[in-house]
């Protein structure tokens, strides 16, 4: 069977490693590290490679009831702090199961990430401190604003590095359209699932373990029969960073121009959705301009 055409869109072979060497994972919320790249984390650990995980936001809006109270100004400081601590403890337990140790918490307010100089420098500081060979971040195709914003922040931070690590963008809430690699995590699935089940505060809101099972099982669709579960990644090699990122950002901008510009044109900057849309367009255009200017 000739699958050359289909293979343009999705791999038909599984890989057994995504990143290699020391790894640094940026997760927007507690649980994203396990859902998005838990299989990769396990493989790094099993190969005695150090893994550091940064949980960027405090996740205070993860409970709809508490989120409503916060927005209405009726949620007490203690309620919020207790909830944040609960989510952090869940990440610690998941870290023990995944095997990497204890996560780092930046505690930036949920849904308030901004692709600004302060956060770009903070990410750069973490990369320079841990000196990873592989960096993991959410993909730019994610639908949650914190996920997409963190993806842009990490992209800009890596762009500024003279010697760039390889970058692997993982999926959480929205499947990416054309992944570069599909990582076989059949042998790591049970351990990954156990880590996801640590996030009890989130599972009472939504069955994320079931959705992740479905997503990782779906990713095995084009793979050999013995591959039952897989994680998808966009892969950006450090030595080819500029060219690969141009392709990804330009393709994603075209998709959004087709599908979203018309829907958001009327709202423009008057609504949160409009502000979010145009902010990310500006961030992507800014990075692209810098990449093209560097070639001159």
XYZ file of N, CA, C and O in Angstrom, residues 71-168:
392
model
N -14.367 35.694 40.521
C -14.816 36.744 39.588
C -15.821 37.677 40.245
O -15.878 38.871 39.945
N -16.621 37.126 41.166
C -17.632 37.945 41.853
C -17.075 38.652 43.081
O -17.781 39.437 43.718
N -15.837 38.343 43.422
C -15.215 38.976 44.578
C -15.646 38.378 45.899
O -15.439 38.989 46.953
N -16.227 37.167 45.876
C -16.704 36.539 47.121
C -15.810 35.388 47.577
O -16.072 34.783 48.615
N -14.786 35.065 46.798
C -13.874 33.991 47.191
C -12.809 34.526 48.139
O -12.086 35.466 47.810
N -12.722 33.951 49.337
C -11.760 34.440 50.326
C -10.335 34.085 49.910
O -10.098 33.141 49.153
N -9.403 34.834 50.453
C -7.987 34.582 50.155
C -7.583 33.179 50.602
O -6.802 32.503 49.927
N -8.130 32.746 51.738
C -7.799 31.407 52.243
C -8.317 30.317 51.312
O -7.635 29.322 51.057
N -9.547 30.493 50.804
C -10.108 29.510 49.871
C -9.212 29.361 48.641
O -8.927 28.245 48.196
N -8.782 30.483 48.118
C -7.948 30.469 46.917
C -6.607 29.814 47.215
O -6.139 28.951 46.463
N -5.984 30.212 48.327
C -4.670 29.663 48.679
C -4.738 28.154 48.919
O -3.865 27.398 48.469
N -5.778 27.715 49.608
C -5.935 26.279 49.874
C -6.082 25.485 48.577
O -5.531 24.388 48.437
N -6.832 26.058 47.645
C -7.028 25.377 46.365
C -5.716 25.306 45.576
O -5.385 24.267 44.987
N -4.963 26.403 45.568
C -3.667 26.416 44.889
C -2.744 25.359 45.489
O -2.073 24.609 44.769
N -2.723 25.290 46.831
C -1.872 24.307 47.503
C -2.302 22.878 47.188
O -1.461 21.977 47.061
N -3.615 22.664 47.052
C -4.122 21.340 46.685
C -3.596 20.931 45.317
O -3.121 19.801 45.126
N -3.668 21.843 44.366
C -3.203 21.531 43.018
C -1.698 21.287 42.996
O -1.203 20.415 42.267
N -0.969 22.045 43.789
C 0.479 21.849 43.840
C 0.830 20.485 44.426
O 1.735 19.801 43.932
N 0.113 20.091 45.466
C 0.369 18.795 46.070
C 0.058 17.664 45.085
O 0.747 16.631 45.056
N -0.970 17.862 44.270
C -1.295 16.859 43.246
C -0.150 16.725 42.245
O 0.195 15.613 41.826
N 0.466 17.851 41.869
C 1.607 17.793 40.947
C 2.804 17.102 41.591
O 3.557 16.385 40.923
N 2.990 17.321 42.887
C 4.100 16.645 43.583
C 3.900 15.131 43.573
O 4.844 14.364 43.333
N 2.672 14.696 43.844
C 2.388 13.259 43.831
C 2.570 12.677 42.433
O 3.128 11.586 42.268
N 2.117 13.420 41.427
C 2.298 12.966 40.050
C 3.774 12.917 39.688
O 4.223 12.001 38.979
N 4.549 13.899 40.185
C 5.985 13.909 39.930
C 6.672 12.688 40.498
O 7.599 12.135 39.892
N 6.213 12.239 41.665
C 6.777 11.023 42.258
C 6.483 9.801 41.381
O 7.329 8.922 41.209
N 5.275 9.754 40.830
C 4.913 8.610 39.980
C 5.652 8.660 38.646
O 6.158 7.634 38.154
N 5.757 9.843 38.061
C 6.484 9.980 36.803
C 7.981 9.784 37.010
O 8.702 9.445 36.070
N 8.435 10.048 38.241
C 9.812 9.728 38.596
C 10.811 10.848 38.523
O 12.000 10.645 38.786
N 10.372 12.054 38.182
C 11.337 13.140 37.996
C 11.643 13.921 39.273
O 12.608 14.687 39.335
N 10.793 13.783 40.297
C 11.024 14.535 41.530
C 9.970 15.589 41.765
O 8.790 15.361 41.501
N 10.394 16.751 42.235
C 9.461 17.803 42.628
C 9.387 18.914 41.571
O 10.416 19.386 41.091
N 8.176 19.343 41.232
C 8.028 20.442 40.266
C 8.375 21.793 40.878
O 8.445 21.952 42.097
N 8.585 22.756 40.002
C 8.830 24.149 40.380
C 7.553 24.934 40.093
O 6.968 24.793 39.013
N 7.126 25.748 41.037
C 5.872 26.502 40.873
C 6.155 27.996 40.772
O 6.742 28.587 41.682
N 5.720 28.601 39.663
C 5.890 30.045 39.483
C 4.688 30.838 40.004
O 4.787 32.027 40.251
N 3.554 30.218 40.118
C 2.358 30.798 40.748
C 1.888 32.103 40.107
O 1.435 33.022 40.784
N 1.954 32.177 38.782
C 1.359 33.314 38.074
C -0.152 33.078 38.007
O -0.612 31.952 37.809
N -0.936 34.109 38.188
C -2.393 33.957 38.248
C -2.937 33.291 36.987
O -2.541 33.623 35.858
N -3.830 32.349 37.212
C -4.464 31.593 36.138
C -5.118 32.542 35.135
O -5.779 33.510 35.504
N -4.935 32.242 33.855
C -5.488 33.006 32.727
C -4.957 34.442 32.659
O -5.577 35.304 32.044
N -3.803 34.684 33.246
C -3.204 36.023 33.168
C -1.807 35.997 32.573
O -1.050 36.956 32.710
N -1.456 34.908 31.896
C -0.164 34.878 31.226
C -0.153 35.886 30.087
O -1.135 36.026 29.359
N 0.974 36.560 29.923
C 1.141 37.515 28.832
C 2.498 37.282 28.182
O 3.491 37.028 28.865
N 2.540 37.353 26.876
C 3.789 37.172 26.151
C 4.575 38.480 26.222
O 4.633 39.253 25.265
N 5.151 38.734 27.397
C 5.868 39.984 27.609
C 7.325 39.719 27.974
O 7.747 38.580 28.166
N 8.086 40.795 28.065
C 9.518 40.677 28.294
C 9.835 40.002 29.626
O 10.784 39.209 29.723
N 9.040 40.278 30.635
C 9.293 39.712 31.957
C 9.251 38.185 31.929
O 10.148 37.511 32.462
N 8.228 37.637 31.305
C 8.091 36.177 31.289
C 9.069 35.513 30.321
O 9.552 34.410 30.582
N 9.349 36.174 29.212
C 10.341 35.628 28.290
C 11.685 35.492 29.007
O 12.368 34.470 28.911
N 12.058 36.518 29.770
C 13.323 36.472 30.506
C 13.289 35.417 31.609
O 14.307 34.790 31.911
N 12.127 35.208 32.208
C 11.999 34.183 33.240
C 12.208 32.783 32.648
O 12.885 31.931 33.240
N 11.626 32.549 31.486
C 11.833 31.273 30.795
C 13.295 31.122 30.382
O 13.896 30.048 30.541
N 13.881 32.194 29.860
C 15.301 32.160 29.498
C 16.165 31.814 30.709
O 17.123 31.033 30.604
N 15.823 32.376 31.853
C 16.568 32.096 33.070
C 16.514 30.624 33.440
O 17.529 30.036 33.844
N 15.328 30.012 33.290
C 15.191 28.584 33.600
C 16.003 27.728 32.630
O 16.657 26.758 33.026
N 15.977 28.092 31.348
C 16.738 27.327 30.353
C 18.238 27.455 30.629
O 18.981 26.463 30.592
N 18.689 28.650 30.921
C 20.113 28.850 31.208
C 20.534 28.151 32.500
O 21.678 27.695 32.631
N 19.626 28.065 33.452
C 19.946 27.410 34.721
C 20.081 25.897 34.557
O 21.047 25.291 35.037
N 19.115 25.277 33.871
C 19.085 23.812 33.804
C 19.798 23.245 32.573
O 20.074 22.054 32.520
N 20.041 24.104 31.583
C 20.779 23.701 30.379
C 20.241 22.398 29.764
O 20.975 21.403 29.589
N 18.976 22.379 29.405
C 18.394 21.155 28.850
C 18.826 20.916 27.406
O 19.134 21.857 26.660
N 18.824 19.654 27.019
C 18.967 19.295 25.603
C 17.613 19.361 24.901
O 17.536 19.595 23.694
N 16.549 19.118 25.677
C 15.187 19.103 25.138
C 14.279 19.969 26.014
O 14.292 19.843 27.240
N 13.523 20.845 25.367
C 12.536 21.682 26.052
C 11.157 21.275 25.566
O 10.938 21.076 24.361
N 10.218 21.141 26.493
C 8.837 20.782 26.168
C 7.913 21.941 26.517
O 8.032 22.532 27.596
N 6.992 22.251 25.611
C 5.990 23.287 25.870
C 4.692 22.902 25.177
O 4.687 22.038 24.284
N 3.578 23.531 25.555
C 2.335 23.283 24.813
C 2.499 23.727 23.359
O 3.362 24.551 23.041
N 1.668 23.204 22.488
C 1.733 23.614 21.085
C 0.983 24.930 20.892
O 0.104 25.289 21.678
N 1.340 25.619 19.826
C 0.678 26.893 19.532
C -0.743 26.676 19.022
O -1.487 27.643 18.839
N -1.131 25.428 18.797
C -2.488 25.132 18.326
C -3.476 24.930 19.471
O -4.660 24.704 19.232
N -2.997 25.015 20.701
C -3.892 24.840 21.852
C -4.968 25.914 21.885
O -4.766 27.036 21.397
N -6.117 25.597 22.508
C -7.222 26.560 22.551
C -7.258 27.370 23.844
O -7.807 28.465 23.870
N -6.693 26.840 24.927
C -6.697 27.578 26.190
C -5.711 28.740 26.094
O -4.572 28.561 25.649
N -6.108 29.956 26.488
C -5.214 31.110 26.327
C -3.881 30.966 27.040
O -2.852 31.396 26.509
N -3.862 30.369 28.230
C -2.582 30.177 28.924
C -1.683 29.209 28.165
O -0.458 29.378 28.136
N -2.259 28.186 27.560
C -1.470 27.213 26.811
C -0.814 27.874 25.605
O 0.390 27.708 25.357
N -1.616 28.617 24.852
C -1.093 29.270 23.644
C -0.071 30.345 24.007
O 0.955 30.495 23.336
N -0.360 31.101 25.067
C 0.563 32.162 25.457
C 1.902 31.584 25.892
O 2.971 32.080 25.503
N 1.869 30.512 26.677
C 3.113 29.888 27.111
C 3.893 29.360 25.915
O 5.132 29.457 25.877
N 3.197 28.815 24.922
C 3.879 28.340 23.718
C 4.643 29.474 23.045
O 5.802 29.310 22.640
N 4.019 30.647 22.942
C 4.668 31.797 22.308
C 5.836 32.306 23.146
O 6.877 32.705 22.614
N 5.686 32.292 24.460
C 6.765 32.744 25.353
C 7.989 31.844 25.187
O 9.123 32.334 25.063
N 7.770 30.538 25.190
C 8.890 29.599 25.058
C 9.538 29.738 23.680
O 10.767 29.714 23.555
N 8.726 29.895 22.641
C 9.282 30.096 21.302
C 10.211 31.305 21.264
O 11.321 31.238 20.725
N 9.756 32.409 21.835
C 10.560 33.630 21.812
C 11.824 33.463 22.650
O 12.904 33.941 22.267
N 11.720 32.777 23.782
C 12.897 32.561 24.628
C 13.943 31.716 23.891
O 15.134 32.059 23.879
N 13.510 30.622 23.268
C 14.444 29.760 22.547
C 15.043 30.501 21.355
O 16.228 30.348 21.034
N 14.241 31.329 20.689
C 14.747 32.095 19.542
C 15.949 32.948 19.924
O 16.881 33.140 19.139
N 15.972 33.456 21.154
C 17.036 34.361 21.577
C 18.330 33.649 21.948
O 19.364 34.300 22.095
N 18.271 32.343 22.118
C 19.460 31.607 22.542
C 20.432 31.423 21.382
O 20.023 31.144 20.249
N 21.706 31.572 21.674
C 22.724 31.345 20.651
C 22.823 29.856 20.327
O 22.839 29.448 19.172
N 22.908 29.035 21.368
C 22.884 27.581 21.202
C 21.519 27.091 21.671
O 21.186 27.186 22.855
N 20.732 26.596 20.750
C 19.336 26.296 21.032
C 19.137 24.812 21.355
O 19.652 23.949 20.639
N 18.343 24.501 22.390
C 17.937 23.109 22.618
C 16.875 22.720 21.604
O 16.293 23.574 20.929
N 16.649 21.429 21.485
C 15.525 20.970 20.666
C 14.224 21.271 21.414
O 14.154 21.159 22.640
N 13.203 21.654 20.668
C 11.915 22.015 21.252
C 10.853 21.025 20.806
O 10.743 20.713 19.612
N 10.069 20.546 21.766
C 8.985 19.606 21.487
C 7.688 20.195 22.033
O 7.555 20.411 23.236
